[in-house]
Short mmCIF file of C-alpha atoms in Angstrom, two decimals:
data_model
loop_
_atom_site.label_atom_id
_atom_site.label_comp_id
_atom_site.label_asym_id
_atom_site.label_seq_id
_atom_site.Cartn_x
_atom_site.Cartn_y
_atom_site.Cartn_z
CA MET C 23 0.01 -0.07 0.01
CA GLN C 24 2.93 2.28 0.90
CA ARG C 25 4.33 1.77 -2.48
CA LEU C 26 1.16 2.53 -4.34
CA MET C 27 0.88 5.74 -2.44
CA ARG C 28 4.60 6.71 -3.40
CA TRP C 29 3.90 6.04 -7.30
CA GLY C 30 0.41 7.03 -7.18
CA ARG C 31 0.66 10.70 -6.62
CA PRO C 32 3.22 11.53 -9.25
CA LEU C 33 1.19 9.45 -11.55
CA VAL C 34 -1.83 11.41 -10.91
CA VAL C 35 0.01 14.82 -11.17
CA ALA C 36 1.37 13.65 -14.57
CA LEU C 37 -2.00 12.57 -15.86
CA LEU C 38 -3.49 16.06 -14.65
CA LEU C 39 -0.78 18.00 -16.38
CA GLY C 40 -1.01 16.06 -19.55
CA LEU C 41 -5.03 16.51 -19.57
CA LEU C 42 -4.45 20.27 -18.84
CA ALA C 43 -1.86 20.64 -21.64
CA GLY C 44 -4.26 19.00 -24.17
CA CYS C 45 -7.07 21.21 -23.20
CA MET C 46 -4.98 24.38 -23.68
CA GLY C 47 -4.63 23.16 -27.28
CA LEU C 48 -8.47 22.92 -27.71
CA ASP C 49 -8.96 26.74 -28.03
CA ARG C 50 -6.88 27.12 -30.87
CA VAL C 51 -8.68 27.89 -34.07
CA PRO C 52 -8.03 25.41 -37.10
CA ARG C 53 -6.11 26.78 -39.92
CA ALA C 54 -8.98 26.59 -42.30
CA GLU C 55 -11.14 28.73 -40.20
CA ARG C 56 -8.66 31.38 -39.76
CA ASP C 57 -6.70 31.44 -43.14
CA PRO C 58 -9.10 32.95 -45.78
CA ILE C 59 -6.44 31.85 -48.66
CA TYR C 60 -6.22 28.37 -47.26
CA GLY C 61 -10.13 28.01 -47.59
CA LEU C 62 -9.96 29.62 -51.10
CA GLY C 63 -7.48 26.86 -52.05
CA GLN C 64 -9.84 24.18 -50.84
CA SER C 65 -12.62 25.80 -52.66
CA ALA C 66 -10.77 25.99 -56.00
CA ALA C 67 -9.48 22.25 -55.78
CA ARG C 68 -13.05 21.20 -55.30
CA LEU C 69 -14.32 23.27 -58.31
CA ILE C 70 -11.44 21.77 -60.26
CA ALA C 71 -12.32 18.17 -59.16
CA GLU C 72 -15.96 18.46 -60.04
CA GLN C 73 -15.10 19.15 -63.70
CA HIS C 74 -15.46 16.31 -66.36
CA TRP C 75 -12.06 14.86 -66.85
CA SER C 76 -11.09 12.38 -69.68
CA PRO C 77 -8.84 10.61 -68.87
CA PRO C 78 -9.73 10.88 -64.95
CA LEU C 79 -8.17 13.65 -62.87
CA VAL C 80 -5.82 11.16 -61.11
CA GLN C 81 -4.16 10.66 -64.51
CA GLN C 82 -3.83 14.34 -65.31
CA VAL C 83 -0.96 16.79 -64.43
CA LEU C 84 -1.49 20.27 -63.42
CA LEU C 85 1.31 22.82 -63.91
CA LEU C 86 0.79 25.72 -61.61
CA ALA C 87 2.04 28.95 -63.02
CA PRO C 88 2.91 31.67 -60.52
CA PRO C 89 -0.50 33.26 -59.70
CA GLU C 90 -1.45 36.91 -60.23
CA VAL C 91 -2.70 38.69 -57.07
CA ASP C 92 -4.29 42.13 -56.81
CA ALA C 93 -2.22 44.08 -54.47
CA THR C 94 -5.24 45.59 -52.74
CA LEU C 95 -6.09 42.24 -51.33
CA ASP C 96 -3.07 42.24 -49.01
CA THR C 97 -1.91 38.63 -49.74
CA GLN C 98 1.06 37.45 -51.43
CA PRO C 99 1.01 35.25 -54.58
CA GLY C 100 3.21 32.54 -52.85
CA ALA C 101 0.48 31.98 -50.21
CA LEU C 102 -2.22 31.51 -53.11
CA ASN C 103 0.13 29.07 -54.81
CA GLU C 104 0.91 27.19 -51.60
CA ALA C 105 -2.91 27.09 -50.76
CA LEU C 106 -3.80 25.84 -54.45
CA THR C 107 -0.75 23.31 -54.42
CA ARG C 108 -1.70 21.74 -50.95
CA ALA C 109 -5.51 21.62 -51.69
CA LEU C 110 -4.96 19.80 -55.15
CA LEU C 111 -2.58 17.41 -53.69
CA SER C 112 -4.90 16.58 -50.91
CA LEU C 113 -7.80 15.58 -53.18
CA GLN C 114 -8.65 11.85 -53.30
CA ASP C 115 -7.61 10.73 -56.61
CA GLY C 116 -6.30 14.11 -57.32
CA PRO C 117 -3.83 15.00 -59.95
CA GLN C 118 -0.07 15.35 -60.18
CA VAL C 119 0.74 19.03 -59.32
CA LEU C 120 3.94 20.80 -60.45
CA ASN C 121 5.03 24.15 -60.00
CA TRP C 122 5.47 25.89 -63.76
CA SER C 123 6.64 29.15 -65.25
CA LYS C 124 4.39 30.84 -68.00
CA ASP C 125 7.72 30.89 -70.18
CA ARG C 126 8.35 27.42 -70.27
CA PRO C 127 7.54 25.99 -73.62
CA GLY C 128 5.11 23.17 -74.53
CA ILE C 129 3.28 20.63 -72.51
CA ALA C 130 1.91 17.11 -73.21
CA SER C 131 -1.68 16.40 -73.86
CA ASN C 132 -2.39 15.19 -70.08
CA GLN C 133 -0.59 18.18 -68.81
CA TRP C 134 -2.58 21.44 -68.12
CA ARG C 135 -1.22 24.84 -67.19
CA LEU C 136 -3.10 26.15 -64.39
CA GLU C 137 -3.06 29.95 -64.29
CA ALA C 138 -4.70 31.65 -61.14
CA GLN C 139 -5.76 35.24 -61.18
CA LEU C 140 -7.30 36.82 -57.76
CA GLU C 141 -8.57 40.17 -57.97
CA ALA C 142 -10.54 42.53 -55.68
CA ASN C 143 -14.12 42.84 -57.07
CA GLY C 144 -15.57 46.05 -56.04
CA VAL C 145 -15.31 48.37 -53.17
CA PRO C 146 -14.86 46.95 -49.46
CA LEU C 147 -18.19 46.59 -47.69
CA MET C 148 -17.97 48.11 -44.07
CA LEU C 149 -20.14 46.31 -41.74
CA SER C 150 -20.51 47.30 -38.12
CA ASP C 151 -18.10 44.71 -36.69
CA ARG C 152 -15.73 44.14 -39.89
CA THR C 153 -14.87 45.02 -43.33
CA LEU C 154 -15.43 42.64 -46.27
CA GLN C 155 -13.56 42.67 -49.50
CA SER C 156 -15.12 40.92 -52.43
CA TYR C 157 -12.71 38.82 -54.86
CA GLN C 158 -13.11 36.84 -57.91
CA LEU C 159 -10.60 34.04 -58.50
CA THR C 160 -10.29 32.98 -62.26
CA LEU C 161 -8.57 29.70 -62.92
CA THR C 162 -7.41 29.23 -66.56
CA LEU C 163 -6.54 25.65 -67.53
CA VAL C 164 -4.80 25.25 -70.93
CA ARG C 165 -3.40 22.34 -72.50
CA SER C 166 -2.14 21.51 -76.11
CA THR C 167 -4.33 19.29 -78.06
CA SER C 168 -2.01 19.47 -81.23
CA ALA C 169 0.86 21.42 -82.45
CA GLU C 170 -1.42 24.46 -83.41
CA ARG C 171 -4.34 24.06 -81.09
CA ASN C 172 -5.08 24.39 -77.37
CA GLU C 173 -7.96 23.34 -75.16
CA THR C 174 -8.85 26.06 -72.47
CA ARG C 175 -11.22 25.77 -69.62
CA GLU C 176 -11.90 28.87 -67.38
CA LEU C 177 -13.36 28.55 -64.03
CA MET C 178 -14.19 31.21 -61.58
CA LEU C 179 -15.01 31.61 -57.81
CA SER C 180 -16.38 34.55 -56.19
CA GLY C 181 -16.61 35.59 -52.57
CA ALA C 182 -15.47 37.84 -49.87
CA PHE C 183 -12.66 37.89 -47.56
CA ASP C 184 -12.87 39.64 -44.02
CA GLN C 185 -10.26 42.16 -44.24
CA ALA C 186 -8.80 41.56 -40.77
CA ALA C 187 -8.39 38.19 -41.38
CA LEU C 188 -6.15 38.98 -44.59
CA GLU C 189 -4.30 41.74 -42.61
CA ALA C 190 -3.57 39.13 -39.90
CA LEU C 191 -2.38 36.50 -42.33
CA ALA C 192 -0.15 38.88 -43.88
CA HIS C 193 1.43 39.98 -40.56
CA THR C 194 1.90 36.53 -39.39
CA ARG C 195 3.62 35.63 -42.70
CA THR C 196 6.06 38.42 -42.53
CA ALA C 197 6.68 38.09 -38.74
CA PRO C 198 10.31 36.97 -37.81
#
């Protein structure tokens, strides 16, 4: 009994500390809820996956060109590129994804160059507790079907960002 008491107290204390440490992590907001660019990447990947693909999407290769981002949106093109890449790679039966530059020549028939353009769409909407900035994301998929012909698909997403979330994201990315 003496032995149980000697080891029991430290064990109970360790379990309580572990439980408290675990509970402290519960108040953190998941990345998807606080990062608007991450959420936009997820939406864009779902939109691409919903398209008709022949052969299936899993057999396609998407070549991501550096995105163009409107400077008024207070986000970096690299953040959008990362969000798109991660979202596309996380798709079940998704495509292969490679970074690409616009100046590289020709691509094969199962390769689609994905160009993304994110722009502010209108003036910010001032609400009592926040400011919303509308946006439009245009995704242009281009592939070469022959030496002189290209097939092009254009997809669009529209919505609004919480300006404070974009600003907070910009500050965390630039913080040392």
